[in-house]
Amino acid sequence: MPTYPLYSDPHADLHTASGRVLGEVTVAATVAGEITLDDLQIDKAALQAQAEIARQAGYDQLAQNLARAAELTVVPRAEIIDMYQQLRPGRSSHAELMALATRLEEVYAAPICGAFVREAAQVYLERNMLRRPPAF
Amino acid sequence: MTNLLRFRALDERDINKETFVEPWPEAGLTVADSPYDPQPSLRIEAGRVVELDGRLEADFDTLDTFIARYGIDLTVAPEAMALDSLQFAHMLADINIPRKTLLRLATGCTPAKLVDIMRHMNVLEMMNGLAKMRVRRVPANQAHVTNRRENPALLAADAAEAALRGFSEIETTVGVARAAPFNALAILVGAQTGRGGVMTQCAVEEALGLRLAMKGLTTYAETLSVYGTEQAFVDGDDSPWSKGFLASAYASRGVKVRFTSGTGSEALMGSAEQRSMLYLEARCLCVTRGAGSQGVQNGSISCIALPESLPGGVRAVLAENLMASMLGLEVASGNDALASHSAIRKSAKLMLQFIPGTDFIFSGYSAVPRRDNMFGGGNFDSDDLDDYAVLQRDMQIDGGTRSISEAEAAEIRRAGAQAIQAVYAELGFPTITDVEVEAAVVAHSSDDMPVRDIVPDLEAADAFLAGDRSVMDVVAALARRGFAQTAENLLTMGRQRLAGDYLQPAAIFDRDFVVKSAINDPNDYNGPGTGYRVSGARWDEIANIRQAKSPRDFIADRLGLPIDGLDPYGPAKRGGHTEVVVAIGPAFGRIITQTIGGIPHEEVLKAVLTGIAEEGLIGRIVRIWHSSDCAEIGHVGAQLSGSGIAIGIQSRGTSIIHRVDLARLNNLELFPQSPSMTVETYRAMGRNAARYAAKKITTPVPVTVDNWARLRLIVKTALLHRKETEEIRQLPPEALRFDWEPEV
């Protein structure tokens, strides 16, 4: 397991989601237009490693959050914002939330996030937090 | 009614601009113990919480459900809930019980249990607990940088200066929401110019905040607000699940988050459900931890005036911070929004976080003047920076900042403003002129900035947010324009996202751009000699505020060559009854030649002798060698005086009129306020001494009393006295001839 901080651990094997290693992310390469914003995308393995580091230090809930985050690394930026919006109270029907959960599980292989959304759907149903017709 | 003038003076005081009310639990206006607060309880059946703080599962609201599933460690809960709250409180205050022990137990507590523990603690015990439970070993500080005109050059200059001053995080916000991408950009560029590794954020609506982070314009997010009742939570447009998802969304891009909560928000939003502020905050904290946030900004924050209107409000705010740190959450501990009109009150409140030290003592400290602070004024602002630096120096406390010189500030402000100017030019944003850059360097507030048309800025900001350009284009722009270090720092912040190290609890980057968090820099305080202690280079930095100077040449301008014509002629003897002895200290007129107030000793002698002569007597000068003490100088002089009256004068100018039969420490008149004395005072002193000698009725010389003089001049006083004491010789009093005659 890599040691903390991963940034300075040569064994951490950090690379961008597009496959570049850390050392390739340079100012010169940026000026040359070779590096894009996608090259700053943390990959799943690094987040899973951070989740494990948090867990071993006794921060279990943070570890769970980082495990969800690891799943979400593959979700495009725009869609992740949409997903969040759908989860806000009063935005979605129960069926829409279930569809969101399924999408997370099936398209993005994100079972922890999928379960999290299913759980929210059930609570929203019980607590009247699903989308309602406009009040006026 | 009798009109007491002292009460009218009290009415005029700043403290009486505040509102103070009695508790009213039904309206949520009680800080720590509402009669409607539940008793702690937890029932677990088959690994499932079926009762939480007196409420059965069937009646759970969203917060209860979330806390039951994520906010309590059920393996620890039976032990933690069975532990007597008083004993728990003891363990928190006891420096011998390590942080780890309490962290484990606290994770098994329900919200009501946390509040029940706080009930037993006074502020001193809480501060002790907080010093131990703070997540990071070294405390830090956060700055607020905003301005009413959303001026980018000024934002960048202020961020650069705040970074140089040592703030580890900088937060901005907007007056106009559309300005968000540009404000975030300005403080990002400014901060990375001031010091690489300072983290920045922009407080805006949640979804917009996430977009800014994803573009790389912010490096953390803080204002993920949670509330202690379901209704307030929904009014805040979130649920615990959506907040939890949002936290994961940020982390999925390698961006740190910190949730926000605080006492009073639910009452302010009209849905406190009759609960105390502290109980609702405990619920917030259990949700925050449950959602996996590494930390929280709490301590009432923008609602601070509400708990402060109630008895025990400031104590409850400290209890919030402590509960959060017990739960292992990084705490950015408030002290941000304007909390009091009274400088005494706001400073006193600060001490509760400043002395124990928190992960971020302020969340944040207004690095701009109050008028420009868009977060609610700023309880401490840029005009208080020297005060704050002195507080650190006074108490040897690391408050997360350092004092900088005017030249350093000018240099870094210019560099920050020029960097954002370059970015705007390179990316085709509305021009930032050289005039604006120079105005930003020297400005006190945005009032000192040239008028800038905000409309084109907002249009460009809209396009920037909607388009594909990101922080990478900013890095390239900076590099192309020659801002190599700022570009490198910006990109390093980006590269850090790939590692995710700063997602761990209480992470900051130190001055070497190395991450420091609960993982590699956990708080290990366990009493004296342990934990973080201010020492070495950091102590030197705190001690060396910009105003500090060497005391070695402090009194140089009071020293000089011996008075011409003042010559010794042997041991002093007792004289005739028409004389007044003028007894002077060992250094008088030979080493020290001016009083502390700058009157030449020669003038002092002439004035005294003239005064004596005006009453028809003769002044005879005697130097006392064996003492530098004013009373002793006067007393010995009186023994030698034929009339029994003497004036004793120390070199710094402090004087006494003494009479032979009085005890050494008694006197006829004492002139302790040497800085306020004039030549005329010395002359009047001479007249009065002569009148005492002639046994005439005498009115004491009126003296000006300046109570600030001692405060201003105490170091000089000490050094002048030290100098005089150095001149003490074990010699008898010496007669002096003064080659000068008064004209009377």
Short mmCIF file of C-alpha atoms in Angstrom, two decimals, chain B residues 233-684:
data_model
loop_
_atom_site.label_atom_id
_atom_site.label_comp_id
_atom_site.label_asym_id
_atom_site.label_seq_id
_atom_site.Cartn_x
_atom_site.Cartn_y
_atom_site.Cartn_z
CA PHE B 233 -32.42 21.47 5.86
CA VAL B 234 -35.00 21.40 3.08
CA ASP B 235 -35.22 25.19 3.08
CA GLY B 236 -31.47 25.09 2.52
CA ASP B 237 -32.28 23.06 -0.61
CA ASP B 238 -30.61 19.84 0.40
CA SER B 239 -31.06 16.60 2.29
CA PRO B 240 -28.36 14.69 4.18
CA TRP B 241 -28.17 12.39 1.17
CA SER B 242 -27.78 15.14 -1.41
CA LYS B 243 -25.12 16.74 0.79
CA GLY B 244 -23.36 13.42 1.16
CA PHE B 245 -23.44 12.94 -2.59
CA LEU B 246 -22.15 16.46 -3.11
CA ALA B 247 -19.23 15.75 -0.77
CA SER B 248 -18.42 12.67 -2.84
CA ALA B 249 -18.74 14.64 -6.08
CA TYR B 250 -16.13 17.13 -4.88
CA ALA B 251 -13.85 14.37 -3.66
CA SER B 252 -14.21 12.61 -7.02
CA ARG B 253 -12.42 15.62 -8.53
CA GLY B 254 -9.80 15.65 -5.79
CA VAL B 255 -11.30 18.69 -4.08
CA LYS B 256 -11.44 19.09 -0.31
CA VAL B 257 -14.76 19.92 1.33
CA ARG B 258 -15.78 21.16 4.69
CA PHE B 259 -19.42 21.36 5.75
CA THR B 260 -20.87 24.39 7.49
CA SER B 261 -23.28 24.60 10.39
CA GLY B 262 -23.72 26.65 13.49
CA THR B 263 -25.93 27.56 16.39
CA GLY B 264 -28.83 29.86 15.68
CA SER B 265 -29.41 29.10 12.00
CA GLU B 266 -32.55 27.03 12.62
CA ALA B 267 -34.08 29.65 14.92
CA LEU B 268 -33.27 32.30 12.34
CA MET B 269 -34.99 30.19 9.70
CA GLY B 270 -38.05 29.81 11.91
CA SER B 271 -37.85 26.06 12.36
CA ALA B 272 -35.97 25.24 15.52
CA GLU B 273 -38.72 22.87 16.75
CA GLN B 274 -38.29 24.32 20.28
CA ARG B 275 -34.88 22.68 20.61
CA SER B 276 -31.81 24.39 21.96
CA MET B 277 -29.27 25.70 19.51
CA LEU B 278 -26.58 23.37 20.81
CA TYR B 279 -28.71 20.25 20.48
CA LEU B 280 -29.53 21.14 16.87
CA GLU B 281 -25.86 21.77 16.21
CA ALA B 282 -25.03 18.34 17.64
CA ARG B 283 -27.44 16.85 15.09
CA CYS B 284 -25.71 18.85 12.33
CA LEU B 285 -22.35 17.50 13.39
CA CYS B 286 -23.54 13.90 13.41
CA VAL B 287 -24.92 14.41 9.89
CA THR B 288 -21.67 16.10 8.80
CA ARG B 289 -19.56 13.26 10.04
CA GLY B 290 -22.02 10.71 8.68
CA ALA B 291 -21.84 12.25 5.23
CA GLY B 292 -18.09 11.81 5.30
CA SER B 293 -17.07 15.44 5.42
CA GLN B 294 -13.55 15.67 6.80
CA GLY B 295 -14.47 18.79 8.72
CA VAL B 296 -16.87 21.55 9.54
CA GLN B 297 -17.00 25.29 9.72
CA ASN B 298 -18.92 25.94 12.91
CA GLY B 299 -19.15 28.37 15.77
CA SER B 300 -22.43 30.01 14.79
CA ILE B 301 -20.78 31.68 11.77
CA SER B 302 -23.11 34.30 10.26
CA CYS B 303 -25.74 33.77 12.99
CA ILE B 304 -23.32 34.64 15.80
CA ALA B 305 -25.27 37.66 17.04
CA LEU B 306 -28.23 35.39 17.85
CA PRO B 307 -26.55 33.13 20.44
CA GLU B 308 -24.70 36.20 21.69
CA SER B 309 -28.03 37.84 22.48
CA LEU B 310 -28.71 35.02 24.96
CA PRO B 311 -27.12 34.03 28.26
CA GLY B 312 -24.26 31.55 27.78
CA GLY B 313 -24.15 32.14 24.04
CA VAL B 314 -20.41 32.43 23.68
CA ARG B 315 -19.89 29.35 25.83
CA ALA B 316 -22.28 27.40 23.60
CA VAL B 317 -20.31 28.47 20.53
CA LEU B 318 -17.16 27.03 22.08
CA ALA B 319 -19.08 23.86 22.91
CA GLU B 320 -19.96 23.56 19.21
CA ASN B 321 -16.29 23.66 18.26
CA LEU B 322 -15.42 21.09 20.91
CA MET B 323 -18.20 18.67 19.91
CA ALA B 324 -17.00 18.83 16.31
CA SER B 325 -13.40 18.12 17.22
CA MET B 326 -14.53 15.22 19.45
CA LEU B 327 -16.09 13.73 16.34
CA GLY B 328 -12.73 13.93 14.58
CA LEU B 329 -13.86 16.79 12.38
CA GLU B 330 -11.50 19.55 11.31
CA VAL B 331 -12.91 22.75 12.78
CA ALA B 332 -12.84 26.16 11.17
CA SER B 333 -14.08 27.89 14.26
CA GLY B 334 -16.04 30.97 13.26
CA ASN B 335 -14.92 34.37 14.50
CA ASP B 336 -15.80 35.46 10.99
CA ALA B 337 -18.98 37.52 10.83
CA LEU B 338 -19.22 40.75 12.77
CA ALA B 339 -20.14 39.59 16.27
CA SER B 340 -20.04 42.67 18.41
CA HIS B 341 -19.83 46.44 18.41
CA SER B 342 -17.60 46.16 21.45
CA ALA B 343 -13.86 45.65 20.92
CA ILE B 344 -13.66 44.17 24.42
CA ARG B 345 -16.38 41.64 23.72
CA LYS B 346 -15.14 40.54 20.33
CA SER B 347 -11.60 40.09 21.60
CA ALA B 348 -12.75 38.17 24.66
CA LYS B 349 -14.85 35.85 22.50
CA LEU B 350 -11.90 35.21 20.21
CA MET B 351 -9.78 33.99 23.12
CA LEU B 352 -11.92 30.86 23.47
CA GLN B 353 -10.61 29.61 20.11
CA PHE B 354 -7.33 31.55 19.95
CA ILE B 355 -5.86 30.21 23.18
CA PRO B 356 -6.55 26.48 22.67
CA GLY B 357 -5.90 26.82 18.93
CA THR B 358 -8.20 25.28 16.34
CA ASP B 359 -7.58 23.91 12.87
CA PHE B 360 -8.63 27.31 11.54
CA ILE B 361 -9.02 29.90 14.26
CA PHE B 362 -11.05 32.12 11.98
CA SER B 363 -13.26 30.98 9.15
CA GLY B 364 -12.14 33.52 8.17
CA TYR B 365 -10.31 36.60 9.18
CA SER B 366 -11.27 39.58 7.02
CA ALA B 367 -8.11 40.52 5.14
CA VAL B 368 -10.02 43.50 3.75
CA PRO B 369 -11.67 46.49 5.46
CA ARG B 370 -15.10 45.94 7.00
CA ARG B 371 -16.91 47.84 4.26
CA ASP B 372 -15.49 45.54 1.61
CA ASN B 373 -16.26 42.33 3.47
CA MET B 374 -19.17 40.60 1.75
CA PHE B 375 -19.43 37.90 4.45
CA GLY B 376 -21.13 40.02 7.07
CA GLY B 377 -18.54 42.57 7.99
CA GLY B 378 -15.64 40.64 9.41
CA ASN B 379 -15.26 40.52 13.17
CA PHE B 380 -11.55 41.22 12.80
CA ASP B 381 -10.44 42.95 9.64
CA SER B 382 -7.42 44.36 7.85
CA ASP B 383 -7.32 47.34 10.19
CA ASP B 384 -6.90 44.92 13.12
CA LEU B 385 -3.96 42.98 11.63
CA ASP B 386 -1.38 44.64 13.85
CA ASP B 387 -3.56 44.07 16.91
CA TYR B 388 -3.80 40.39 16.01
CA ALA B 389 -0.05 40.11 15.49
CA VAL B 390 0.49 41.63 18.92
CA LEU B 391 -1.94 39.15 20.52
CA GLN B 392 0.13 36.29 19.08
CA ARG B 393 3.30 37.92 20.41
CA ASP B 394 1.82 38.69 23.84
CA MET B 395 0.70 35.14 24.53
CA GLN B 396 3.30 33.26 22.48
CA ILE B 397 0.45 31.74 20.51
CA ASP B 398 0.51 30.73 16.87
CA GLY B 399 -2.59 32.36 15.45
CA GLY B 400 -1.64 31.38 11.92
CA THR B 401 -0.39 34.75 10.70
CA ARG B 402 2.75 36.83 10.68
CA SER B 403 3.51 40.52 10.56
CA ILE B 404 4.92 41.81 7.27
CA SER B 405 6.60 45.08 6.34
CA GLU B 406 5.05 47.73 4.15
CA ALA B 407 7.68 47.06 1.48
CA GLU B 408 6.92 43.33 1.47
CA ALA B 409 3.21 44.08 1.22
CA ALA B 410 3.70 46.50 -1.69
CA GLU B 411 5.84 44.02 -3.58
CA ILE B 412 3.49 41.07 -3.22
CA ARG B 413 0.36 43.14 -3.88
CA ARG B 414 1.88 44.42 -7.12
CA ALA B 415 2.92 40.91 -8.14
CA GLY B 416 -0.60 39.58 -7.48
CA ALA B 417 -2.33 42.39 -9.36
CA GLN B 418 0.07 42.10 -12.29
CA ALA B 419 -0.47 38.35 -12.49
CA ILE B 420 -4.24 38.70 -12.82
CA GLN B 421 -3.72 41.58 -15.27
CA ALA B 422 -1.63 39.24 -17.40
CA VAL B 423 -4.24 36.47 -17.25
CA TYR B 424 -6.99 38.88 -18.33
CA ALA B 425 -4.88 40.19 -21.20
CA GLU B 426 -3.85 36.75 -22.39
CA LEU B 427 -7.33 35.26 -22.23
CA GLY B 428 -9.01 38.29 -23.80
CA PHE B 429 -10.95 39.34 -20.71
CA PRO B 430 -11.70 43.07 -20.19
CA THR B 431 -8.41 44.92 -19.75
CA ILE B 432 -6.99 45.56 -16.29
CA THR B 433 -5.05 48.80 -16.70
CA ASP B 434 -1.71 49.68 -15.14
CA VAL B 435 -3.54 52.41 -13.27
CA GLU B 436 -5.81 49.79 -11.70
CA VAL B 437 -2.81 47.65 -10.77
CA GLU B 438 -1.07 50.53 -9.02
CA ALA B 439 -4.31 51.57 -7.31
CA ALA B 440 -4.73 47.99 -6.05
CA VAL B 441 -1.19 48.07 -4.59
CA VAL B 442 -1.88 51.09 -2.40
CA ALA B 443 -5.65 50.85 -1.85
CA HIS B 444 -7.18 50.66 1.61
CA SER B 445 -10.54 49.65 0.17
CA SER B 446 -12.38 49.43 -3.14
CA ASP B 447 -13.28 53.10 -2.66
CA ASP B 448 -9.67 53.81 -3.63
CA MET B 449 -9.98 51.96 -6.93
CA PRO B 450 -10.76 53.60 -10.27
CA VAL B 451 -14.31 52.90 -11.41
CA ARG B 452 -14.45 49.71 -13.46
CA ASP B 453 -17.37 48.77 -15.70
CA ILE B 454 -18.66 45.52 -14.22
CA VAL B 455 -20.93 44.68 -17.18
CA PRO B 456 -18.20 43.50 -19.57
CA ASP B 457 -16.58 41.59 -16.67
CA LEU B 458 -19.82 39.75 -15.96
CA GLU B 459 -20.34 38.94 -19.64
CA ALA B 460 -16.81 37.60 -19.90
CA ALA B 461 -17.32 35.63 -16.67
CA ASP B 462 -20.50 34.05 -18.07
CA ALA B 463 -18.66 33.03 -21.22
CA PHE B 464 -15.70 31.67 -19.25
CA LEU B 465 -17.98 29.55 -17.06
CA ALA B 466 -19.97 28.24 -20.00
CA GLY B 467 -16.94 27.56 -22.23
CA ASP B 468 -14.26 24.90 -22.22
CA ARG B 469 -11.47 27.06 -20.85
CA SER B 470 -10.24 26.20 -17.38
CA VAL B 471 -7.41 26.62 -14.93
CA MET B 472 -5.13 25.01 -17.52
CA ASP B 473 -5.57 28.01 -19.80
CA VAL B 474 -4.77 30.23 -16.83
CA VAL B 475 -1.56 28.30 -16.15
CA ALA B 476 -0.55 28.64 -19.81
CA ALA B 477 -1.43 32.35 -19.82
CA LEU B 478 0.69 33.02 -16.75
CA ALA B 479 3.61 31.07 -18.17
CA ARG B 480 3.45 32.87 -21.50
CA ARG B 481 3.46 36.24 -19.76
CA GLY B 482 6.47 35.37 -17.63
CA PHE B 483 4.75 34.59 -14.32
CA ALA B 484 6.59 31.31 -14.05
CA GLN B 485 6.33 30.78 -10.29
CA THR B 486 2.62 31.57 -10.10
CA ALA B 487 2.02 29.25 -13.05
CA GLU B 488 4.01 26.48 -11.38
CA ASN B 489 2.14 26.95 -8.09
CA LEU B 490 -1.23 26.82 -9.83
CA LEU B 491 -0.27 23.66 -11.65
CA THR B 492 1.10 22.09 -8.48
CA MET B 493 -2.29 22.66 -6.83
CA GLY B 494 -3.73 20.87 -9.86
CA ARG B 495 -1.23 18.00 -9.63
CA GLN B 496 -2.09 17.61 -5.95
CA ARG B 497 -5.59 16.69 -7.08
CA LEU B 498 -4.18 13.55 -8.61
CA ALA B 499 -2.88 12.42 -5.24
CA GLY B 500 -5.88 13.44 -3.15
CA ASP B 501 -3.72 13.85 -0.04
CA TYR B 502 -5.51 16.99 0.90
CA LEU B 503 -8.83 15.16 1.16
CA GLN B 504 -7.68 13.81 4.53
CA PRO B 505 -8.82 15.53 7.74
CA ALA B 506 -7.60 19.05 8.42
CA ALA B 507 -5.24 19.11 5.43
CA ILE B 508 -3.33 22.26 4.55
CA PHE B 509 -0.13 22.85 2.62
CA ASP B 510 2.78 24.20 4.58
CA ARG B 511 5.27 26.77 3.28
CA ASP B 512 7.17 24.03 1.51
CA PHE B 513 3.98 22.98 -0.32
CA VAL B 514 3.89 19.77 1.71
CA VAL B 515 0.50 18.52 2.88
CA LYS B 516 -0.13 18.48 6.64
CA SER B 517 -3.18 16.63 7.91
CA ALA B 518 -4.54 14.29 10.55
CA ILE B 519 -2.61 11.51 8.84
CA ASN B 520 0.92 12.91 9.00
CA ASP B 521 0.54 15.74 11.53
CA PRO B 522 -2.08 14.64 14.08
CA ASN B 523 -2.52 16.63 17.24
CA ASP B 524 -0.56 14.93 20.01
CA TYR B 525 -1.17 17.39 22.81
CA ASN B 526 -1.14 15.79 26.25
CA GLY B 527 -0.18 18.65 28.50
CA PRO B 528 3.02 20.59 29.14
CA GLY B 529 5.95 19.57 26.98
CA THR B 530 3.78 17.82 24.39
CA GLY B 531 1.99 18.79 21.20
CA TYR B 532 2.68 21.85 19.15
CA ARG B 533 4.61 24.55 20.96
CA VAL B 534 5.59 27.88 19.53
CA SER B 535 9.37 27.91 19.31
CA GLY B 536 12.39 28.43 17.08
CA ALA B 537 12.03 30.30 13.82
CA ARG B 538 8.25 30.53 14.10
CA TRP B 539 8.51 32.16 17.53
CA ASP B 540 11.06 34.62 16.18
CA GLU B 541 8.67 35.45 13.37
CA ILE B 542 5.78 36.00 15.78
CA ALA B 543 7.94 38.03 18.15
CA ASN B 544 9.41 40.23 15.43
CA ILE B 545 6.37 42.30 14.55
CA ARG B 546 7.04 45.14 12.18
CA GLN B 547 6.91 47.75 14.97
CA ALA B 548 9.47 46.04 17.20
CA LYS B 549 12.80 47.85 17.47
CA SER B 550 16.00 47.47 19.40
CA PRO B 551 15.87 49.17 22.81
CA ARG B 552 19.65 49.61 22.81
CA ASP B 553 19.68 53.11 21.35
CA PHE B 554 16.33 54.11 22.85
CA ILE B 555 17.78 56.76 25.17
CA ALA B 556 20.67 57.88 22.98
CA ASP B 557 19.06 61.30 22.45
CA ARG B 558 18.89 61.88 26.19
CA LEU B 559 22.62 61.38 26.71
CA GLY B 560 25.31 64.02 26.18
CA LEU B 561 28.41 65.83 27.40
CA PRO B 562 28.69 67.21 30.95
CA ILE B 563 27.12 70.62 31.55
CA ASP B 564 29.65 73.42 31.10
CA GLY B 565 30.33 75.22 34.36
CA LEU B 566 28.88 72.61 36.69
CA ASP B 567 31.92 71.58 38.70
CA PRO B 568 32.49 69.61 41.93
CA TYR B 569 34.43 71.22 44.77
CA GLY B 570 34.56 68.61 47.50
CA PRO B 571 32.26 66.82 49.93
CA ALA B 572 28.93 68.53 50.62
CA LYS B 573 28.40 70.00 54.09
CA ARG B 574 25.38 71.34 55.87
CA GLY B 575 24.65 75.00 54.93
CA GLY B 576 22.80 78.03 56.35
CA HIS B 577 19.07 78.42 56.97
CA THR B 578 18.46 80.58 53.85
CA GLU B 579 19.30 77.79 51.47
CA VAL B 580 17.42 75.08 49.62
CA VAL B 581 19.50 72.10 48.56
CA VAL B 582 19.02 70.97 44.98
CA ALA B 583 20.05 67.31 45.09
CA ILE B 584 20.65 65.62 41.73
CA GLY B 585 21.16 62.01 40.76
CA PRO B 586 24.48 60.37 39.86
CA ALA B 587 24.09 60.75 36.09
CA PHE B 588 22.42 64.15 36.11
CA GLY B 589 24.04 66.69 33.80
CA ARG B 590 27.07 64.53 33.10
CA ILE B 591 25.97 61.26 31.42
CA ILE B 592 22.27 61.85 31.02
CA THR B 593 21.75 65.48 30.01
CA GLN B 594 18.04 65.72 29.21
CA THR B 595 14.90 64.69 31.06
CA ILE B 596 12.67 61.99 29.58
CA GLY B 597 10.54 64.83 28.23
CA GLY B 598 13.56 66.34 26.46
CA ILE B 599 14.28 69.33 28.72
CA PRO B 600 18.06 69.92 28.93
CA HIS B 601 19.31 69.43 32.48
CA GLU B 602 20.95 72.82 32.29
CA GLU B 603 17.51 74.39 31.80
CA VAL B 604 16.11 72.35 34.67
CA LEU B 605 18.78 73.63 37.06
CA LYS B 606 18.37 77.22 35.90
CA ALA B 607 14.60 77.05 36.36
CA VAL B 608 14.81 75.58 39.86
CA LEU B 609 17.47 78.06 40.97
CA THR B 610 15.47 80.96 39.52
CA GLY B 611 12.37 79.84 41.41
CA ILE B 612 14.29 79.64 44.67
CA ALA B 613 15.82 83.06 44.07
CA GLU B 614 12.40 84.56 43.36
CA GLU B 615 11.49 83.79 46.96
CA GLY B 616 14.74 85.36 48.17
CA LEU B 617 16.61 82.17 49.05
CA ILE B 618 19.68 80.50 47.61
CA GLY B 619 19.81 77.18 45.86
CA ARG B 620 22.82 74.99 46.50
CA ILE B 621 23.51 72.04 44.20
CA VAL B 622 24.58 68.70 45.62
CA ARG B 623 25.16 65.48 43.72
CA ILE B 624 24.03 62.28 45.41
CA TRP B 625 26.37 59.45 44.34
CA HIS B 626 25.18 56.49 46.35
CA SER B 627 21.59 56.19 45.08
CA SER B 628 19.51 56.65 41.96
CA ASP B 629 16.28 56.58 43.95
CA CYS B 630 14.31 59.82 43.86
CA ALA B 631 13.14 59.65 47.48
CA GLU B 632 16.67 58.92 48.72
CA ILE B 633 18.14 61.75 46.66
CA GLY B 634 15.62 64.21 48.15
CA HIS B 635 15.91 62.78 51.64
CA VAL B 636 19.72 63.01 51.78
CA GLY B 637 19.50 66.50 50.28
CA ALA B 638 17.17 67.58 53.10
CA GLN B 639 19.63 66.26 55.70
CA LEU B 640 22.28 68.54 54.20
CA SER B 641 20.01 71.57 53.80
CA GLY B 642 20.39 74.36 56.31
CA SER B 643 16.68 75.11 55.99
CA GLY B 644 15.84 71.41 56.09
CA ILE B 645 14.25 71.64 52.64
CA ALA B 646 15.62 70.00 49.52
CA ILE B 647 14.56 69.29 46.00
CA GLY B 648 15.60 65.89 44.68
CA ILE B 649 15.85 65.44 40.91
CA GLN B 650 16.51 62.21 39.05
CA SER B 651 18.11 62.43 35.64
CA ARG B 652 14.89 61.42 33.90
CA GLY B 653 13.26 64.45 35.55
CA THR B 654 11.23 62.85 38.31
CA SER B 655 11.42 65.19 41.31
CA ILE B 656 10.49 65.56 44.96
CA ILE B 657 10.40 68.31 47.58
CA HIS B 658 11.61 66.83 50.85
CA ARG B 659 11.92 68.08 54.44
CA VAL B 660 14.52 66.90 56.93
CA ASP B 661 12.05 65.56 59.50
CA LEU B 662 9.97 63.50 57.07
CA ALA B 663 10.36 59.78 56.59
CA ARG B 664 12.33 58.85 53.52
CA LEU B 665 9.32 57.78 51.50
CA ASN B 666 7.21 60.71 52.65
CA ASN B 667 7.43 64.12 50.96
CA LEU B 668 6.05 67.65 50.73
CA GLU B 669 5.42 67.39 47.02
CA LEU B 670 6.11 64.64 44.52
CA PHE B 671 6.39 65.11 40.75
CA PRO B 672 6.17 61.57 39.37
CA GLN B 673 4.94 62.61 35.92
CA SER B 674 8.29 63.65 34.50
CA PRO B 675 7.23 63.49 30.83
CA SER B 676 4.53 66.10 31.48
CA MET B 677 6.83 68.54 33.29
CA THR B 678 7.86 71.85 31.75
CA VAL B 679 10.53 74.41 32.56
CA GLU B 680 7.81 76.36 34.35
CA THR B 681 7.02 73.34 36.55
CA TYR B 682 10.66 73.22 37.70
CA ARG B 683 10.63 76.94 38.37
CA ALA B 684 7.43 76.64 40.44
#
